[in-house]
PDB file of C-alpha atoms in Angstrom:
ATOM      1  CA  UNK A 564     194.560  81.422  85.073  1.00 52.00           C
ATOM      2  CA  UNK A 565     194.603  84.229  87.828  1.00 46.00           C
ATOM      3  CA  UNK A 566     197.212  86.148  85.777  1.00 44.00           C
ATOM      4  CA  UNK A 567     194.924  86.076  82.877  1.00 47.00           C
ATOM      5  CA  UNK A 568     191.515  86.984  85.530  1.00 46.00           C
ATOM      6  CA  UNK A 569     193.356  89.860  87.273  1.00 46.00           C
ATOM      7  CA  UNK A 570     191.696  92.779  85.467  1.00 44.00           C
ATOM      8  CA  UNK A 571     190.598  96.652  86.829  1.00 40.00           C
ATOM      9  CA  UNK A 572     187.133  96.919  87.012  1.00 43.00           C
ATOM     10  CA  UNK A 573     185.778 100.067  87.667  1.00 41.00           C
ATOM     11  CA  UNK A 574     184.656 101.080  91.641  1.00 40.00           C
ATOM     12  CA  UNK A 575     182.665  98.721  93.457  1.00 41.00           C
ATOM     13  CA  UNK A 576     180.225 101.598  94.342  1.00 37.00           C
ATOM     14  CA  UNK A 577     177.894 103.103  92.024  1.00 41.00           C
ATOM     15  CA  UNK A 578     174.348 105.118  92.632  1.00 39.00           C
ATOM     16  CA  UNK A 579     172.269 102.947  93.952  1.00 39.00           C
ATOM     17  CA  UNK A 580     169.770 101.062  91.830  1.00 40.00           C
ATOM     18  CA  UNK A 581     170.036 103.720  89.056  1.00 40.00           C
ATOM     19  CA  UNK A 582     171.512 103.232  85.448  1.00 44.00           C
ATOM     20  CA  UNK A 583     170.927 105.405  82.304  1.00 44.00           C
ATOM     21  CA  UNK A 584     172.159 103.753  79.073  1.00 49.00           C
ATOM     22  CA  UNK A 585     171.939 105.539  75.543  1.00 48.00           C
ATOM     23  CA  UNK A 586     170.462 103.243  72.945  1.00 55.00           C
ATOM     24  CA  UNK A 587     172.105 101.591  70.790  1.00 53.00           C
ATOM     25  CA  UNK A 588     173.936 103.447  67.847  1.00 66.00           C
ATOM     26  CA  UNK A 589     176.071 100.507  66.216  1.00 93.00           C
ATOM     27  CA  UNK A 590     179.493  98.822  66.836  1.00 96.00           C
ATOM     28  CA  UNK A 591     183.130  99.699  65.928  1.00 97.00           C
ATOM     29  CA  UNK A 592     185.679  97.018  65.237  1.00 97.00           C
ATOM     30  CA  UNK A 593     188.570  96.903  66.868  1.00 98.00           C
ATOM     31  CA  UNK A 594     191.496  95.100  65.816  1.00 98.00           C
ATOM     32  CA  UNK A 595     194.725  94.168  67.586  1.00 97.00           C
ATOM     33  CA  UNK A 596     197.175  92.468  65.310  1.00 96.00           C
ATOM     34  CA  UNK A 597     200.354  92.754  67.560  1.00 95.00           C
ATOM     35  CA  UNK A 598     198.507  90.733  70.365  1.00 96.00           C
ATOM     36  CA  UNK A 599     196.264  88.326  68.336  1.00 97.00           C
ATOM     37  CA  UNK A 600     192.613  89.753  68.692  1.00 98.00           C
ATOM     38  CA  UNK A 601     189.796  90.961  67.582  1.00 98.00           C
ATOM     39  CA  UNK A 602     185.994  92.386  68.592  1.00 98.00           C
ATOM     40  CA  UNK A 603     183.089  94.982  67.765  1.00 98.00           C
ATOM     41  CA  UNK A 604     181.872  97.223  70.729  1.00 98.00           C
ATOM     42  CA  UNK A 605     179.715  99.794  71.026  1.00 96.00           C
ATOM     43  CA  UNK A 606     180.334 102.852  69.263  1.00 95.00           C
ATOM     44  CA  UNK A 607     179.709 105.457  71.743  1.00 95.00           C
ATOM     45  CA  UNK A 608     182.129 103.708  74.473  1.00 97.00           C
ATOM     46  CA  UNK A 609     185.200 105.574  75.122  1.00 97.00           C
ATOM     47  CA  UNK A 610     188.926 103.821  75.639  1.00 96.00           C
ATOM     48  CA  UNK A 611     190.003 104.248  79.315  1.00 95.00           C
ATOM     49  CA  UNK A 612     193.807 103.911  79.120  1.00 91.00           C
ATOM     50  CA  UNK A 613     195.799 102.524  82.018  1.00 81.00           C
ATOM     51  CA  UNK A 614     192.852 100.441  83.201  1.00 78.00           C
ATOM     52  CA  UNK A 615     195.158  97.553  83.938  1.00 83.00           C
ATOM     53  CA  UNK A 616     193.810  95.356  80.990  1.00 92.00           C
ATOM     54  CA  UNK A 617     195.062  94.539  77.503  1.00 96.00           C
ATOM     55  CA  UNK A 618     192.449  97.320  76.424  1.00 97.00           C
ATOM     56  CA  UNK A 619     189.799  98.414  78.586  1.00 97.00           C
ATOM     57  CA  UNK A 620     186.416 100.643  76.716  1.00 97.00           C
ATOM     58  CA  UNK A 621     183.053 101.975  78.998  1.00 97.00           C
ATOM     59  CA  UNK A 622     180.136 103.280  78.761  1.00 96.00           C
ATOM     60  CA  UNK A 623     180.642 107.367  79.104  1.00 96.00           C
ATOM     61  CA  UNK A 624     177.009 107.448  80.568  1.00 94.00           C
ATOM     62  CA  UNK A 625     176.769 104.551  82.681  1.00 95.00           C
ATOM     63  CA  UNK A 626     180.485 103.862  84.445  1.00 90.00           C
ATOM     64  CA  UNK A 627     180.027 100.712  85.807  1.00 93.00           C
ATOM     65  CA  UNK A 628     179.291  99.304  82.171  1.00 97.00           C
ATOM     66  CA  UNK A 629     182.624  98.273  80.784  1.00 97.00           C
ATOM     67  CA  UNK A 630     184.000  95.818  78.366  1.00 98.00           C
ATOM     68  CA  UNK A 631     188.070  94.429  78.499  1.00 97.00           C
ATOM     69  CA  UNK A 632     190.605  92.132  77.173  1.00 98.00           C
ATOM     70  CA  UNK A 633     192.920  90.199  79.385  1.00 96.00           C
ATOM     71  CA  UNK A 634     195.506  87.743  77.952  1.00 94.00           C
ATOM     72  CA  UNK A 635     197.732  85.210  79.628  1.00 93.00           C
ATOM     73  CA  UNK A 636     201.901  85.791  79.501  1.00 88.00           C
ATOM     74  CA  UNK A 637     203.244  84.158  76.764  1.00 80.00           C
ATOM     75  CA  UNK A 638     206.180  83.372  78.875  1.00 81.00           C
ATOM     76  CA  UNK A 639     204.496  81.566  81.238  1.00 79.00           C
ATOM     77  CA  UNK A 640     201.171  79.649  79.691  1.00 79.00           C
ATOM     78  CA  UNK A 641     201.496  77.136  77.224  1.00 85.00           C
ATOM     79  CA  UNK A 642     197.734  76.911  76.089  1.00 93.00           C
ATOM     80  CA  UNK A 643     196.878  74.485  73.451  1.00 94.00           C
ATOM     81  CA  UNK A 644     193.294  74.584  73.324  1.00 96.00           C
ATOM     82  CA  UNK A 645     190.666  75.967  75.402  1.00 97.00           C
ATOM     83  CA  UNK A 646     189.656  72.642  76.429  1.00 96.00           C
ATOM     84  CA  UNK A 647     193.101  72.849  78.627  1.00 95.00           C
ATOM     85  CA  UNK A 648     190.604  74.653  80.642  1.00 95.00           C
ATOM     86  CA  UNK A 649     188.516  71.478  81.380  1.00 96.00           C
ATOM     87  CA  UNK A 650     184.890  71.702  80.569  1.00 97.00           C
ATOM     88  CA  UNK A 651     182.612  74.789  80.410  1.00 98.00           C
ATOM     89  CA  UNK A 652     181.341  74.306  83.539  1.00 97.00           C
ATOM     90  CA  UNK A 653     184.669  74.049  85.021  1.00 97.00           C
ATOM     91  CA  UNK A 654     185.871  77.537  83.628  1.00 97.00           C
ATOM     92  CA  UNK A 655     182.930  79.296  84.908  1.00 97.00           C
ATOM     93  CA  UNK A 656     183.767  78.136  87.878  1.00 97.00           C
ATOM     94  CA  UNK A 657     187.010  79.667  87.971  1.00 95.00           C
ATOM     95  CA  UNK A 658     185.613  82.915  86.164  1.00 96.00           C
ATOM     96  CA  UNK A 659     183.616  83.307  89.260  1.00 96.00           C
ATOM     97  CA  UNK A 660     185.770  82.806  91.628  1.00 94.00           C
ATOM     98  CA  UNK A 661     188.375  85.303  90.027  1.00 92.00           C
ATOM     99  CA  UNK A 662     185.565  87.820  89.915  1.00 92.00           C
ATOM    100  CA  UNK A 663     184.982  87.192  93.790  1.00 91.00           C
ATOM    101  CA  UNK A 664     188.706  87.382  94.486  1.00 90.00           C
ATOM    102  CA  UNK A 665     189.076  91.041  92.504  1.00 88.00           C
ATOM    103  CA  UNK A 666     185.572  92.445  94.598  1.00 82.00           C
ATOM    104  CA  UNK A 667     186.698  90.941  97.570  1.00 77.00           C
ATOM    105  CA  UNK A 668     186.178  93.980 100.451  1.00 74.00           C
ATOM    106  CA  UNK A 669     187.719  94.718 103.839  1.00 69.00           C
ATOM    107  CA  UNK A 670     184.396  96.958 104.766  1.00 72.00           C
ATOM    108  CA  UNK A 671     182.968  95.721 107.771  1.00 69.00           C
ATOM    109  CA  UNK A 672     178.935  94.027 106.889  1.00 74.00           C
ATOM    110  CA  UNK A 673     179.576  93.799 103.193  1.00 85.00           C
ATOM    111  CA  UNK A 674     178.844  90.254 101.549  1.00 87.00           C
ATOM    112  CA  UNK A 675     178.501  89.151  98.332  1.00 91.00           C
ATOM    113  CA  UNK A 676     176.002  86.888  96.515  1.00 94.00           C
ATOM    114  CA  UNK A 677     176.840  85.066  93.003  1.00 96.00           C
ATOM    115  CA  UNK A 678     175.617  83.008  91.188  1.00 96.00           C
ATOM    116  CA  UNK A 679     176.839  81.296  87.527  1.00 98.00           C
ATOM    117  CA  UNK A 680     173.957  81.946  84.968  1.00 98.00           C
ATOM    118  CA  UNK A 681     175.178  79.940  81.735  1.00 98.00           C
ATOM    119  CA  UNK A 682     178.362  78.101  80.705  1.00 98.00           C
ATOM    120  CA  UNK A 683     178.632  77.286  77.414  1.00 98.00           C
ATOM    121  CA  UNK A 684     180.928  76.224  74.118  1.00 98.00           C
ATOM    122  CA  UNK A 685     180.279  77.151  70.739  1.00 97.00           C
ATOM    123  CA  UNK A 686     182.604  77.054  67.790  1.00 98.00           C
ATOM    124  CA  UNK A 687     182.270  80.182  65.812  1.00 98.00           C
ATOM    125  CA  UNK A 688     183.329  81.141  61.844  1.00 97.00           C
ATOM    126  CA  UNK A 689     186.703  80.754  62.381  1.00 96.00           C
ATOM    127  CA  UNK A 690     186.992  77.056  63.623  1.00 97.00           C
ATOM    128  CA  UNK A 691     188.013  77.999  66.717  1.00 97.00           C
ATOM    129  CA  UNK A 692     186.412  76.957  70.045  1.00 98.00           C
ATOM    130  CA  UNK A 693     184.907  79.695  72.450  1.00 98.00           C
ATOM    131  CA  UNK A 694     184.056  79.040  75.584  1.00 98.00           C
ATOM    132  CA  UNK A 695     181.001  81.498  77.155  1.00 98.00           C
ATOM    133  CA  UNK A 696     180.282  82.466  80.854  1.00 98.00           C
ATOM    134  CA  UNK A 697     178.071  83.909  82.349  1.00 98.00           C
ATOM    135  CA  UNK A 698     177.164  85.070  86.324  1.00 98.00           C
ATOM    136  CA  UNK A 699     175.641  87.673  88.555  1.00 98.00           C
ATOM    137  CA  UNK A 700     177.178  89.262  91.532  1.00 97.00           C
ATOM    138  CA  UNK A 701     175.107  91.353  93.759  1.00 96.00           C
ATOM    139  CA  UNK A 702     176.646  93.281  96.328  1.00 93.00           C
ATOM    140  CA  UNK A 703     175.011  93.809 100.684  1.00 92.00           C
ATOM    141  CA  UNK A 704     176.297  96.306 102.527  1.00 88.00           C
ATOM    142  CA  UNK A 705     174.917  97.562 106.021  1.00 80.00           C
ATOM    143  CA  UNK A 706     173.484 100.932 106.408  1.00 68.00           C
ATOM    144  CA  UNK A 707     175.393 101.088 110.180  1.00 62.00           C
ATOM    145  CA  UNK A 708     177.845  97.703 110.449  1.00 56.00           C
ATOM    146  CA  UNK A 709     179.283  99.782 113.755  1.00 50.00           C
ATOM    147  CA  UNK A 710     175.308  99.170 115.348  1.00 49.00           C
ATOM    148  CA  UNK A 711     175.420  96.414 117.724  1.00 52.00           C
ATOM    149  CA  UNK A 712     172.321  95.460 117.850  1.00 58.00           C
ATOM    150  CA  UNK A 713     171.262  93.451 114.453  1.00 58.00           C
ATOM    151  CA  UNK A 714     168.051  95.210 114.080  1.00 55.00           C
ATOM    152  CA  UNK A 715     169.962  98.185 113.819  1.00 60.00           C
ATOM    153  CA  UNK A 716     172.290  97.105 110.632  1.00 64.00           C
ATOM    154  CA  UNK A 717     170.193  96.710 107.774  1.00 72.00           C
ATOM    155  CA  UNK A 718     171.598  95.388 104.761  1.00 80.00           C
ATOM    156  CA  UNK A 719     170.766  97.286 101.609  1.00 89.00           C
ATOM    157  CA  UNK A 720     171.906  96.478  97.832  1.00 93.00           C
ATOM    158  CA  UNK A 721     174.747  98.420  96.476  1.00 92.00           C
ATOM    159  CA  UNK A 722     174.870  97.117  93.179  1.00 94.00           C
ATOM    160  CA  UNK A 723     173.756  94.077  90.936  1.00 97.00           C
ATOM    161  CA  UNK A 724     175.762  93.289  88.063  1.00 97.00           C
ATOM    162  CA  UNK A 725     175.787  91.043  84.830  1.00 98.00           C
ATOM    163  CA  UNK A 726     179.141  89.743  84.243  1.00 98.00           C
ATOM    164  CA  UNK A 727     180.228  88.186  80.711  1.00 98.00           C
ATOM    165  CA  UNK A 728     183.215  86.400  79.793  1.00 98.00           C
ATOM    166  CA  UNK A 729     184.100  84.693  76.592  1.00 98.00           C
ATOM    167  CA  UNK A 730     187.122  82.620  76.433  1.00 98.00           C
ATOM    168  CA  UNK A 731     189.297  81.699  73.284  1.00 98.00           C
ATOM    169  CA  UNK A 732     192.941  80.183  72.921  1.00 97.00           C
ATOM    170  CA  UNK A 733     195.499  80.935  70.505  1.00 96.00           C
ATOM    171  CA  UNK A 734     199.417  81.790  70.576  1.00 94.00           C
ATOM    172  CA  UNK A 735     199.704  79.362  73.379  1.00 93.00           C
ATOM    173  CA  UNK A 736     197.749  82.208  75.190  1.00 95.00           C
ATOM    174  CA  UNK A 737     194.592  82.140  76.817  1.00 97.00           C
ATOM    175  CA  UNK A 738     192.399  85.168  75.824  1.00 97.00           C
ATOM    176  CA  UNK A 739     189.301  86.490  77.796  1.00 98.00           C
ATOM    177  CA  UNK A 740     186.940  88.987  76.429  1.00 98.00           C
ATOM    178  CA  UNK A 741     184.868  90.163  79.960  1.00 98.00           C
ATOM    179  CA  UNK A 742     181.596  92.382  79.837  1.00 98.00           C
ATOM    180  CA  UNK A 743     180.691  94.392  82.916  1.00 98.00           C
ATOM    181  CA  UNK A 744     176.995  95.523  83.321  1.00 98.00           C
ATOM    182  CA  UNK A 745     174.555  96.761  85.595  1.00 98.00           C
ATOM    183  CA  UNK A 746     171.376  94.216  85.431  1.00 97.00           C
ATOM    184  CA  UNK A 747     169.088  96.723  84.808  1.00 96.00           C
ATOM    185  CA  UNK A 748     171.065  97.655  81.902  1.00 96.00           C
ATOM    186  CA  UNK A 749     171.703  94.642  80.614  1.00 97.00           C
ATOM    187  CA  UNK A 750     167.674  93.888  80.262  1.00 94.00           C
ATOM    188  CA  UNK A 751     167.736  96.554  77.877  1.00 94.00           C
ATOM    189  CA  UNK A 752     171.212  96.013  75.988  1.00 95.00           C
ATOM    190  CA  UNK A 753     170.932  92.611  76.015  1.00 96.00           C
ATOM    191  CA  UNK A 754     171.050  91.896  72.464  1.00 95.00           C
ATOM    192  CA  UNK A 755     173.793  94.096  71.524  1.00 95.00           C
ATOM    193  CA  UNK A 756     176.307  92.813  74.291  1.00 97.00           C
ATOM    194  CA  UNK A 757     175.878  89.153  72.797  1.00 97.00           C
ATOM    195  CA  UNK A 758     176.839  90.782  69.105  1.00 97.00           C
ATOM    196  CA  UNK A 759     180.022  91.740  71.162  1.00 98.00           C
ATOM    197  CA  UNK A 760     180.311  88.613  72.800  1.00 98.00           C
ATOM    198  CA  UNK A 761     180.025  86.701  69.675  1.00 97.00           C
ATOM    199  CA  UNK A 762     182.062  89.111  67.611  1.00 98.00           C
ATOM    200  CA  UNK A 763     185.434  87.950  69.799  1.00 98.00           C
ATOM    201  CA  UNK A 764     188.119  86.151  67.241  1.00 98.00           C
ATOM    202  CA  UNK A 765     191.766  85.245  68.658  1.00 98.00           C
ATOM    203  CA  UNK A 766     193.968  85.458  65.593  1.00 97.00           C
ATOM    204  CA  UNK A 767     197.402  84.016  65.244  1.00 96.00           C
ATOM    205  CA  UNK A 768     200.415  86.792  65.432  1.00 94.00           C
ATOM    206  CA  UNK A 769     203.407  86.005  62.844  1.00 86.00           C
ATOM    207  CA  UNK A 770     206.559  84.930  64.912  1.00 73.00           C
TER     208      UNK A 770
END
């Protein structure tokens, strides 16, 4: 599970508070036959190669918005169904912690607050299971950790993100689709990132 988790996500620091998105102007399919998957995504989002993940595409206005594809080794993971995952609930669980693990800093007066919106199953057109979670992350960081006197470190929000992650299993593999967004953003976008996150299909690849 952590091999499939470990992903690059963009830099943990980003303006403060302040995200521009473009509207919405459709989604582009994108296909990968030799790996077994399959998803629309905005249009206007550029490929980012060497990102670490299967295939990695952002926003080229807002950075911190960012969609990816990890996918467990075949050598190693012997996936049968996504219920191998236990429940829902169980996976977001995991999800989250993952996240927590990748964002985890060494700064001194940095914390972390999560929290898992939604878990949730749903079987889509192609029979297969998916399994869909969802959490927030907000990031603290103090405006002088060095001060010591605690009046004199005030904690202030670096960023506040919507994180969305939509699991599937095929090829004894264990695929996750994982959205990145600022909050703000996501209030406005919200209905085209769930026509991404429901557009995910794991397809079998021909031995």
């Amino acid at each position: 599970m952590a091999l499939l988790l470990s992903g690059y996500f963009l830099s943990e620091l980003s303006m403060h508070g302040i995200a521009f998105a473009q509207q919405s102007i459709g989604l582009r399919e994108y296909i990968d036959t030799f790996d077994g998957y399959q998803f629309n995504y905005p249009q206007n989002w550029i490929q980012v190669r060497g990102a670490g993940a299967d295939i990695f595409f952002r926003d080229p206005y807002v950075l911190d918005e960012n969609l990816s594809v990890e996918l467990s080794s075949p050598s190693s993971s012997k996936y049968k169904t996504i219920e191998d995952l236990g429940p829902p609930e169980e996976a977001g669980k995991k999800v989250l912690k993952q996240y927590l693990t990748e964002f985890m800093s060494t700064r001194l007066g940095v914390r972390r607050e999560s929290n898992i919106l939604s878990t949730s199953s749903r079987v889509a057109d192609d029979g297969r299971t998916y399994y869909q979670v969802e959490v927030n992350i907000k990031s603290y960081a103090n405006n002088n950790e060095l001060a010591v006197m605690p009046q004199d470190r005030v904690a202030r929000l670096e960023w506040d993100r919507r994180y969305l992650s939509v699991l599937g299993v095929e090829n004894n593999q264990l695929y996750e689709l994982r959205l990145q967004t600022p909050e703000n953003v996501f209030l406005e976008e919200e209905n085209d990132l769930r026509r991404v996150m429901d557009s995910f299909r794991v397809n079998k690849v021909a031995a």
